[in-house]
XYZ file of C-alpha atoms in Angstrom:
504
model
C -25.244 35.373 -56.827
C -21.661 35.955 -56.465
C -19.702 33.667 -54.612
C -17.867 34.712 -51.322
C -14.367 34.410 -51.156
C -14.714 31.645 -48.887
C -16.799 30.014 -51.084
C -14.095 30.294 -54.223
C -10.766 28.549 -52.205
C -13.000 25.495 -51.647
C -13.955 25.084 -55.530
C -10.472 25.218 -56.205
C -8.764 22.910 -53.669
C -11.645 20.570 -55.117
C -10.645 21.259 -58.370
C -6.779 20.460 -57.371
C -7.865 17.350 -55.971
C -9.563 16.358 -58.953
C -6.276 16.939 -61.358
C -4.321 15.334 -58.366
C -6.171 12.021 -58.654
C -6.611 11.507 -62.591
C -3.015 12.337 -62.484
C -1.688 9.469 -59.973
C -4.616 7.438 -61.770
C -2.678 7.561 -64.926
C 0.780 7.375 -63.371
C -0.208 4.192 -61.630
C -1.786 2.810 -65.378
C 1.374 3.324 -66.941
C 3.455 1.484 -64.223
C 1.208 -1.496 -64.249
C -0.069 -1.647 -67.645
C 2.168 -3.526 -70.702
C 2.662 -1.371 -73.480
C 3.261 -4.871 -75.458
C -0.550 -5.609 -75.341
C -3.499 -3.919 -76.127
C -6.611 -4.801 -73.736
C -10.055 -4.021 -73.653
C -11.394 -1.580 -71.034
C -11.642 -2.967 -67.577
C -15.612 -2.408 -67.775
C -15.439 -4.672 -71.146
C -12.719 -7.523 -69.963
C -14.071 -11.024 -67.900
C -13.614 -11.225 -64.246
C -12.068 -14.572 -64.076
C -11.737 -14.983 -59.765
C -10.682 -12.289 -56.980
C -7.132 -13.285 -55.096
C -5.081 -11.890 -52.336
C -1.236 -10.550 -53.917
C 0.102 -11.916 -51.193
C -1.975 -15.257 -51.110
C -2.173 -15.941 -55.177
C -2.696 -19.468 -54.820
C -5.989 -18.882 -53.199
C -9.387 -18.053 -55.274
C -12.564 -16.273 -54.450
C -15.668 -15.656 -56.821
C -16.477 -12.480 -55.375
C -14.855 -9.162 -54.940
C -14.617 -8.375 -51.299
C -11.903 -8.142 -47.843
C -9.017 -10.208 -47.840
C -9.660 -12.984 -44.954
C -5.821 -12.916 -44.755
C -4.607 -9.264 -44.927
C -6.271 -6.272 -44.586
C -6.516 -5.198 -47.854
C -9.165 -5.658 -50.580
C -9.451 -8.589 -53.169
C -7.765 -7.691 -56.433
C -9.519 -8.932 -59.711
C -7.724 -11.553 -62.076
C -9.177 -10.531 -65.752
C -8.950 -13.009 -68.687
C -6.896 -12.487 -71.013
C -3.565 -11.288 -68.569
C -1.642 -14.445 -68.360
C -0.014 -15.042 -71.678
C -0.808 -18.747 -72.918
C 1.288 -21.099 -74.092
C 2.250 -22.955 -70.490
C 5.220 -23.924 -68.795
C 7.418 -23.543 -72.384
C 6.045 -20.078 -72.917
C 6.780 -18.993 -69.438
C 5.639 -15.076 -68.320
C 6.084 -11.808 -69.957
C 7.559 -9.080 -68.127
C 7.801 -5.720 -69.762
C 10.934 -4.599 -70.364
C 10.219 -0.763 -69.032
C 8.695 -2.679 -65.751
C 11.668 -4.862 -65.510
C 14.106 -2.107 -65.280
C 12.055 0.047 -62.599
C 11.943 -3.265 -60.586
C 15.785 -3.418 -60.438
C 15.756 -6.853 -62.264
C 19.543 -8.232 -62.457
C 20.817 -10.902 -64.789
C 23.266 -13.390 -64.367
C 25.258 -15.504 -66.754
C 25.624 -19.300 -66.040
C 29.275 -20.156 -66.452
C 32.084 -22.557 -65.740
C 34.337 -21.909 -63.091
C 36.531 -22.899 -60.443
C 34.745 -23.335 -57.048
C 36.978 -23.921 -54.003
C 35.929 -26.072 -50.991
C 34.188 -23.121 -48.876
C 34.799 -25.070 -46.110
C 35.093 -23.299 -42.709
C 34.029 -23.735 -39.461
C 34.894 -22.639 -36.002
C 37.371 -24.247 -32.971
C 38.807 -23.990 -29.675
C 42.003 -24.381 -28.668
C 43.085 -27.082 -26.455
C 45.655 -28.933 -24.871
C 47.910 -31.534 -26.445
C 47.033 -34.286 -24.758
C 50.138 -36.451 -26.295
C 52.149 -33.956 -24.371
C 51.376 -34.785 -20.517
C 54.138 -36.147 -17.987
C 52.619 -37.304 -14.966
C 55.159 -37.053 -11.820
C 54.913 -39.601 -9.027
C 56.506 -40.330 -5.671
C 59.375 -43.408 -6.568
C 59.423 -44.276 -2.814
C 57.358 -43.377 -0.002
C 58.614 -40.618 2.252
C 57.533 -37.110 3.517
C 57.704 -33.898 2.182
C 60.704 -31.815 3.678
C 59.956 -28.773 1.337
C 57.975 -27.630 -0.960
C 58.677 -24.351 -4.002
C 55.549 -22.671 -4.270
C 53.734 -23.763 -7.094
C 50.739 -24.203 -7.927
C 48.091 -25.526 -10.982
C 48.305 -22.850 -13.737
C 51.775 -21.688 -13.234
C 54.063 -21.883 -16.449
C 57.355 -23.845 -15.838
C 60.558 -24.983 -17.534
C 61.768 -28.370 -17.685
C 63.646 -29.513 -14.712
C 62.254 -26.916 -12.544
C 61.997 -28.326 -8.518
C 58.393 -29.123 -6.843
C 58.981 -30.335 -3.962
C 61.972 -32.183 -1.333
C 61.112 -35.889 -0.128
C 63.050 -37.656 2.750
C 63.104 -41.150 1.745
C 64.338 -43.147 5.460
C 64.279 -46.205 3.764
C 67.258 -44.928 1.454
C 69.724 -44.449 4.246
C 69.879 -48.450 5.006
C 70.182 -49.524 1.467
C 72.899 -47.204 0.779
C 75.022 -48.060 3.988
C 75.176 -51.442 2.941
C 75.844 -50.674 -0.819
C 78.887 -48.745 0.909
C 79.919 -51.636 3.118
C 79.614 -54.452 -0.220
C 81.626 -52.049 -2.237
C 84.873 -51.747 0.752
C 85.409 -56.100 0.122
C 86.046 -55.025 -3.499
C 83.850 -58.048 -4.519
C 82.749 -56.488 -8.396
C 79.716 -58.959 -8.758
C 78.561 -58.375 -4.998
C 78.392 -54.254 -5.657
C 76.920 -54.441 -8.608
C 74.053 -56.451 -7.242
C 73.856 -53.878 -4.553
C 74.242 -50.988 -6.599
C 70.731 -52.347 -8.493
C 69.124 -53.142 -5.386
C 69.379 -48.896 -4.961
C 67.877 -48.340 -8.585
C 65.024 -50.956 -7.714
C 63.893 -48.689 -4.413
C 63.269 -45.600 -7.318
C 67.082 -44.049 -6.608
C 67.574 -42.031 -9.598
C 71.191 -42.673 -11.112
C 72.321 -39.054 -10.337
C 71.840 -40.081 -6.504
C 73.680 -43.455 -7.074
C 76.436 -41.649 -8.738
C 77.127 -39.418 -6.035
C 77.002 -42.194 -3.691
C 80.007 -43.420 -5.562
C 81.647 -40.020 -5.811
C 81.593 -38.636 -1.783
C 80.178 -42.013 -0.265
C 78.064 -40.314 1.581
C 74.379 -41.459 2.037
C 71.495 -39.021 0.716
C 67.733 -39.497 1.810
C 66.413 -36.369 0.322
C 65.661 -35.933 -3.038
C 64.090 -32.691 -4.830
C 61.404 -33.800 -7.252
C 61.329 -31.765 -10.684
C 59.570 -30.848 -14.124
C 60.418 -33.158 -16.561
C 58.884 -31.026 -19.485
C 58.339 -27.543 -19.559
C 54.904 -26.522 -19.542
C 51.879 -26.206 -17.324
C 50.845 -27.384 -14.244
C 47.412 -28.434 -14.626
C 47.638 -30.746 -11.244
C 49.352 -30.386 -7.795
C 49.272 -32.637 -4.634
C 52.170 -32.211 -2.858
C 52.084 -30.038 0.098
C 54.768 -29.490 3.124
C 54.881 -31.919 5.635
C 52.213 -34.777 3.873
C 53.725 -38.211 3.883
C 53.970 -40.088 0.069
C 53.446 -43.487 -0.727
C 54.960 -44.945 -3.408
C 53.459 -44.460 -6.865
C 51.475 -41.506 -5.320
C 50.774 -39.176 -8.502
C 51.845 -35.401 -6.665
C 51.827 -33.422 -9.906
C 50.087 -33.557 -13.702
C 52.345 -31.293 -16.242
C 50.687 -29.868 -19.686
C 53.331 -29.278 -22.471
C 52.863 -26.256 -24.522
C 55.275 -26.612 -27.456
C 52.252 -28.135 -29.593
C 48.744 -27.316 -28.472
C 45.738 -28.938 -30.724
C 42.695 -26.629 -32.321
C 39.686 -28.757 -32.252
C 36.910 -27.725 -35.255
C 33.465 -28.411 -34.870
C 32.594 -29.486 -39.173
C 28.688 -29.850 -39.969
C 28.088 -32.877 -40.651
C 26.695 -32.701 -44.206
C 29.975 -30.710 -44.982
C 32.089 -33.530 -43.031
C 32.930 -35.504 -46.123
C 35.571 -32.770 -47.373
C 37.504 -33.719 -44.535
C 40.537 -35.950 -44.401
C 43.387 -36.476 -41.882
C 46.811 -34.463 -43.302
C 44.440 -31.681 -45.247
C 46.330 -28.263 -44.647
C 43.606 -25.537 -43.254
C 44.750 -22.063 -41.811
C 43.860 -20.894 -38.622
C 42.698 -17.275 -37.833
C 42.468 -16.567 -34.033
C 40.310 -13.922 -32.468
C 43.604 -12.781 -30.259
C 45.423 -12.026 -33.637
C 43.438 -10.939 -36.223
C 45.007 -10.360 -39.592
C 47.942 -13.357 -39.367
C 47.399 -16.439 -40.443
C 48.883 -20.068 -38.903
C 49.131 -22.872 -40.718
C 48.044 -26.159 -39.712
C 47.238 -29.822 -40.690
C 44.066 -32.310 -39.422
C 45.656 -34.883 -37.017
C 42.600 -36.948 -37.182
C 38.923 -36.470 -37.882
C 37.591 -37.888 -34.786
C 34.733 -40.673 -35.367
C 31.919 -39.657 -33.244
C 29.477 -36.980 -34.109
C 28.322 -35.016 -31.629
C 24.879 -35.734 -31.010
C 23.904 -31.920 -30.117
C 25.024 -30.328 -32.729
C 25.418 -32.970 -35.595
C 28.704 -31.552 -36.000
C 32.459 -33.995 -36.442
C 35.323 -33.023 -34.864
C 38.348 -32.240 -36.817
C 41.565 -32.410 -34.498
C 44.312 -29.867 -35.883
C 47.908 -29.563 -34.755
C 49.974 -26.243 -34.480
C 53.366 -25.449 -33.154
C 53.350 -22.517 -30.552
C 56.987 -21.413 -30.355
C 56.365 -18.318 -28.725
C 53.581 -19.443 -26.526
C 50.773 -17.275 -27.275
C 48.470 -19.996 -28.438
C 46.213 -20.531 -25.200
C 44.402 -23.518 -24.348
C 40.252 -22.154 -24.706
C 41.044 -19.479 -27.208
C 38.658 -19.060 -29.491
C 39.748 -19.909 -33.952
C 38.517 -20.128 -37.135
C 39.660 -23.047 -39.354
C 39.334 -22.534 -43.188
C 40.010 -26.265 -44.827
C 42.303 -26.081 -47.880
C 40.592 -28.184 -50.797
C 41.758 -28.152 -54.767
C 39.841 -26.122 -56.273
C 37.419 -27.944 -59.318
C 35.485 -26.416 -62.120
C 32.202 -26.256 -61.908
C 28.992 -24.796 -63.334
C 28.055 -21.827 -61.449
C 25.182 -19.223 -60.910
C 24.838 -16.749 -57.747
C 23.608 -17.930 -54.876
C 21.190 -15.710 -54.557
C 19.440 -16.886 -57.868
C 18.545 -19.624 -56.694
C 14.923 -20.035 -54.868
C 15.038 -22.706 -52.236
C 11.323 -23.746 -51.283
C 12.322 -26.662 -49.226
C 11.258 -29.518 -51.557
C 13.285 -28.244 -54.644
C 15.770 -25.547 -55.910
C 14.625 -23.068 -58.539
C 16.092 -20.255 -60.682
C 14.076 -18.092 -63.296
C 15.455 -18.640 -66.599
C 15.543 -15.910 -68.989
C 14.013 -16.796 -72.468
C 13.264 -14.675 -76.080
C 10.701 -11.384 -76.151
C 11.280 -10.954 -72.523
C 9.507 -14.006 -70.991
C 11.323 -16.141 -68.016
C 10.240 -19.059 -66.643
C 10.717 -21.638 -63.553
C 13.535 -24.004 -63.944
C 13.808 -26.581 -61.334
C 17.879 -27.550 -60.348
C 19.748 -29.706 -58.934
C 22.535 -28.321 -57.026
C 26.193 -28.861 -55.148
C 28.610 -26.813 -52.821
C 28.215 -23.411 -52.486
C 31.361 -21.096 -52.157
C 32.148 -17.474 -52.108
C 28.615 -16.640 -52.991
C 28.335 -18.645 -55.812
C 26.277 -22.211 -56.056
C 27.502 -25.285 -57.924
C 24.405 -26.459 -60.622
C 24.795 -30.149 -60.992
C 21.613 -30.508 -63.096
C 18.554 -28.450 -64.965
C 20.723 -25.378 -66.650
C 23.757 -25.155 -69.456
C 26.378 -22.978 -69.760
C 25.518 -19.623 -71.331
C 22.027 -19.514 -70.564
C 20.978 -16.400 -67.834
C 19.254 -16.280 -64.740
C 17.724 -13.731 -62.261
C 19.928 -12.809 -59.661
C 17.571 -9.770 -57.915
C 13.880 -9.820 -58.322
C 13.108 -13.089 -59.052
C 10.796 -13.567 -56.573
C 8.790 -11.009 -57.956
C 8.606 -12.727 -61.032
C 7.934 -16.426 -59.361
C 5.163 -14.899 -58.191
C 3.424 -13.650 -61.253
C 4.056 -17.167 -62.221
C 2.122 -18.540 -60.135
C -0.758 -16.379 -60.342
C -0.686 -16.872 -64.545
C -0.557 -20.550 -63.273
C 2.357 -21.626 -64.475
C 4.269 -24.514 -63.672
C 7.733 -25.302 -62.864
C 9.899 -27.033 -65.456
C 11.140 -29.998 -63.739
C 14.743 -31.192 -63.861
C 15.492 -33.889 -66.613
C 15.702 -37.102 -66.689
C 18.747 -39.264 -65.763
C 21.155 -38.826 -68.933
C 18.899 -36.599 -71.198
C 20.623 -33.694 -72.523
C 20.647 -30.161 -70.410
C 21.069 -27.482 -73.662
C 18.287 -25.254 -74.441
C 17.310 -26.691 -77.783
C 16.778 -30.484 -75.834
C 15.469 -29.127 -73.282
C 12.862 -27.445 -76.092
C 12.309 -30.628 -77.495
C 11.563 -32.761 -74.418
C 8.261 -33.236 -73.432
C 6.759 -31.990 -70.540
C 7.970 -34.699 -67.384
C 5.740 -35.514 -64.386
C 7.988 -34.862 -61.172
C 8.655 -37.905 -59.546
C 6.320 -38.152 -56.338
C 8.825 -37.586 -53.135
C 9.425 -40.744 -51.068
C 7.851 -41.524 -48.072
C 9.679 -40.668 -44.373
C 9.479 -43.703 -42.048
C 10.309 -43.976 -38.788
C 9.226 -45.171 -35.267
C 6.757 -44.317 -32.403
C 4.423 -45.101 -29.565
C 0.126 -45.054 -30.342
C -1.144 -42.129 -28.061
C -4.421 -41.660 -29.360
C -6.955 -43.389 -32.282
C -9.924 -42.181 -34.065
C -11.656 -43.177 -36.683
C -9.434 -41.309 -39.589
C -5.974 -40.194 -37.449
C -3.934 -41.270 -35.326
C -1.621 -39.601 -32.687
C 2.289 -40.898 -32.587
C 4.702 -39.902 -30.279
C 7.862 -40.779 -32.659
C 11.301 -39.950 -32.714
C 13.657 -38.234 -35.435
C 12.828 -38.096 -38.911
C 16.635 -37.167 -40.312
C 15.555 -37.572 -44.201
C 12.857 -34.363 -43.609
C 14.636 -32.552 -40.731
C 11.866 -33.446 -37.873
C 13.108 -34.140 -34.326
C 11.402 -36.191 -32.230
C 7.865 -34.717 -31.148
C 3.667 -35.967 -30.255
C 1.725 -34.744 -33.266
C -1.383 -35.742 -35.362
C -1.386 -37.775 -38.883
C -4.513 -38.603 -40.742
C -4.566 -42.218 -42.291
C -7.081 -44.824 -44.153
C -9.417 -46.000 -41.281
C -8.717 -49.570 -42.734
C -4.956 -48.764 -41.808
C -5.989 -48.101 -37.897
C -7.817 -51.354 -37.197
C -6.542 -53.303 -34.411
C -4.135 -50.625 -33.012
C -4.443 -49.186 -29.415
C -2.823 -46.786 -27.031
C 0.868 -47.910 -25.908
C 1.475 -49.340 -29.553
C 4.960 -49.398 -30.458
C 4.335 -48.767 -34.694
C 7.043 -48.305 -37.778
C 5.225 -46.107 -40.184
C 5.482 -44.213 -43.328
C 3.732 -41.134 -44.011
C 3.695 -38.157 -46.983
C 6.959 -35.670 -45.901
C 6.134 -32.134 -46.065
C 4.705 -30.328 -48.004
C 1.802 -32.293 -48.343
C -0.273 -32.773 -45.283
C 1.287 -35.620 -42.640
C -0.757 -38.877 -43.749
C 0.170 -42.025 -42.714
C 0.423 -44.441 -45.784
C 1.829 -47.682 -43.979
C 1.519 -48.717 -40.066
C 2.861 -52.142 -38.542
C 3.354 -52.870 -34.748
C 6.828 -53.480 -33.911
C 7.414 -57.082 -32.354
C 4.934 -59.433 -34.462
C 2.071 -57.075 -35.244
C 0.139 -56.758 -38.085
């Protein structure tokens, strides 16, 4: 029987198919296979447990759907995960590592600079405020339309006052000073300073000798009005405040510092100042005072800076940015992007002989210009992922290797001691302790409204703990407790419990 022609493009798009898929089987083989080792077929090699990529920590004993992605359960075989623990590390082939993109980095001294910025308004100085007030009482003849906000020079006129009370007292400083009696006018002549007659008044009185009730109040630093109550025809008492007057020769930049960064701070550091109004110039500065209350919102200390502003353009409410000048130090230094942060610890993937890297827990300091300070854990020369490593802290943990935890206080940091050492237990973390009210007890939690817990980051917030049954006896709802319990990661379990005020 011949087949129809029908008949023959079927055959061969199955035939295509077939090449198709041995093909991308064997592409996919040689991307995931390591030419370094020879293994068994994956018919002859031992299943050892079914995992979830993206889940690795978690096991199954049977091939099947992934409870956590939708994907299938991929096969862990014996025999994959090089031995020789946490020394050994993991073998990446070197043809893998260099279609992954993997980048190395060289741990070296250098000079780190503070880093420190942070952001600021600008404000008002408020050494620079006159406050003008009536020196008599009177009324107000006339008034020179001004009003909060305007700009003015020194000495420029607010308002006119009649002052009655003037006329008298300078009539009889006239008549004392026609008996020619020196001791007699000069007692009068205070008695005219004493009811707030400015000396420019009193000399006139001696030029002319004619009596003046109306004075013209005025600016006694240029600046800006930020307050105004004077208005035509309202009477004055004496002392009444009728203006408030800004100077603007200085103005202040106030900088909002993080807290954990405040301790770079000191009063006469230099910093320049970058303003959104003129980008691209720079205005130098120095910190007036690094003012002594954190602000509770933001957990941020204020750093008050002074700057000149000849030519006016700095304007109260504008917004800056304030980088803090610091001497630079040296310092050992990898990327910052090397470094893993999980929370509890820091950690880079060392580079070791025949292509094998492994965990190395660090300890580490400031972090500037995209480089992080290593205070402990690493030497200089050694190398270091800086791209990929996460791809490579994850095959770590599925060949169930461990991290290699940072030394001990005064033992040596160099490769060959760090060879030598012998494997160290990390130290178990510290309890977090702090305060709350009982809201609920069963037989093996207990509920706790408590506040902050600043050691682990937690705000203040009702939640859950377990803890010993033997720990819970005698305690009750509306319990005011101190208590310690295991910080994250490890599941919240209260390990100590006392009522506040005399309880047990």
């Amino acid at each position: 029987m011949t087949p129809s022609p029908s008949m023959k493009a079927l055959l061969a798009g199955a035939a295509a198919l077939v090449v198709l898929a041995g093909a991308g089987g064997y592409g996919l083989a040689r991307l995931t296979a390591k030419p370094a080792m020879s293994r068994p077929s994956a018919d002859d090699r031992k299943v050892l447990y079914w995992y979830d990529p993206m889940v690795p920590a978690q096991h199954f004993d049977k091939p099947g759907k992934s409870p956590f992605m939708d994907m299938q359960l991929v096969p862990k075989y014996a025999g994959e995960a090089e031995t020789g623990g946490s020394a050994a590390g993991v073998r990446i082939d070197p043809s893998v590592a260099q279609n992954l993109g993997f980048r190395l980095a060289t741990v070296e001294e250098g000079a780190l600079s503070s880093g420190l910025t942070a952001t600021g308004i600008v404000d008002f100085n408020q050494r620079d405020v006159a406050v003008v007030q009536a020196r008599s009482g009177g009324f107000v003849q006339r008034v020179y339309g001004r009003a909060p906000g305007d700009v003015i020079a020194a000495g420029a006129p607010l308002a006119d006052l009649l002052v009655p009370e003037w006329g008298g007292a300078q009539a009889e400083y006239l008549a004392v000073r026609r008996t020619g009696d020196a001791a007699l006018t000069a007692a009068a002549r205070q008695r005219l300073r004493l009811l707030g007659m400015p000396d420019g008044v009193v000399a006139g009185l001696d030029r002319d000798g004619r009596p003046r009730t109306t004075i013209t109040v005025t600016a006694p630093l240029g600046g800006v009005i930020s307050k105004l109550d004077v208005r035509a025809g309202m009477t004055v008492a004496l002392g009444q405040t009728l203006a408030e007057i800004n100077g603007l020769s200085k103005v202040w930049v106030t900088a909002a510092v993080p807290e954990a960064q405040a301790g770079q701070l000191r009063p006469g550091q230099g910093v320049g100042v970058t303003l959104a109004a003129s980008p691209g110039e720079t205005l130098r500065g120095t910190v007036q005072a690094v003012l002594p209350q954190a602000q509770g919102d933001s957990r941020t200390l204020q750093a008050r800076i002074e700057l000149a502003n000849r030519d006016g353009r700095l304007k109260p409410g504008m917004f800056a940015t304030i980088a803090f000048d610091a001497a630079a130090r040296t310092a050992l230094l990898v990327p910052s992007e090397a470094v893993i942060r999980t929370g509890t610890r820091n950690v880079v993937m060392l580079a070791a002989d025949g292509g094998r890297f492994k965990a190395v827990e660090v300890r580490t300091g400031r972090e500037a210009g995209g480089r992080t300070e290593i205070l402990a854990g690493l030497s200089s020369g050694q190398r270091v992922i800086a791209s990929g490593q996460f791809l490579i802290d994850s095959e770590a943990s599925l060949a169930g290797l461990q991290v290699q935890p940072l030394p001990a206080a005064g033992l040596s940091t160099s490769p060959s001691d760090m060879t030598m050492a012998k494997p160290m237990v990390p130290a178990k973390p510290a309890l977090a302790e702090t305060t709350g009210r009982v809201e609920q007890v069963t037989q093996d939690s207990v509920t706790l409204s408590h506040g902050p817990v600043p050691a682990i980051g937690w705000p203040a917030m009702t939640m859950t703990f377990r803890a010993d049954p033997m720990l819970l006896k005698g305690l009750k709802v509306g319990d005011q407790v101190r208590f310690a319990f295991d910080p994250p990661p490890a599941d919240p379990t209260v390990r100590r419990i006392a009522k506040i005020g005399g309880g047990a």
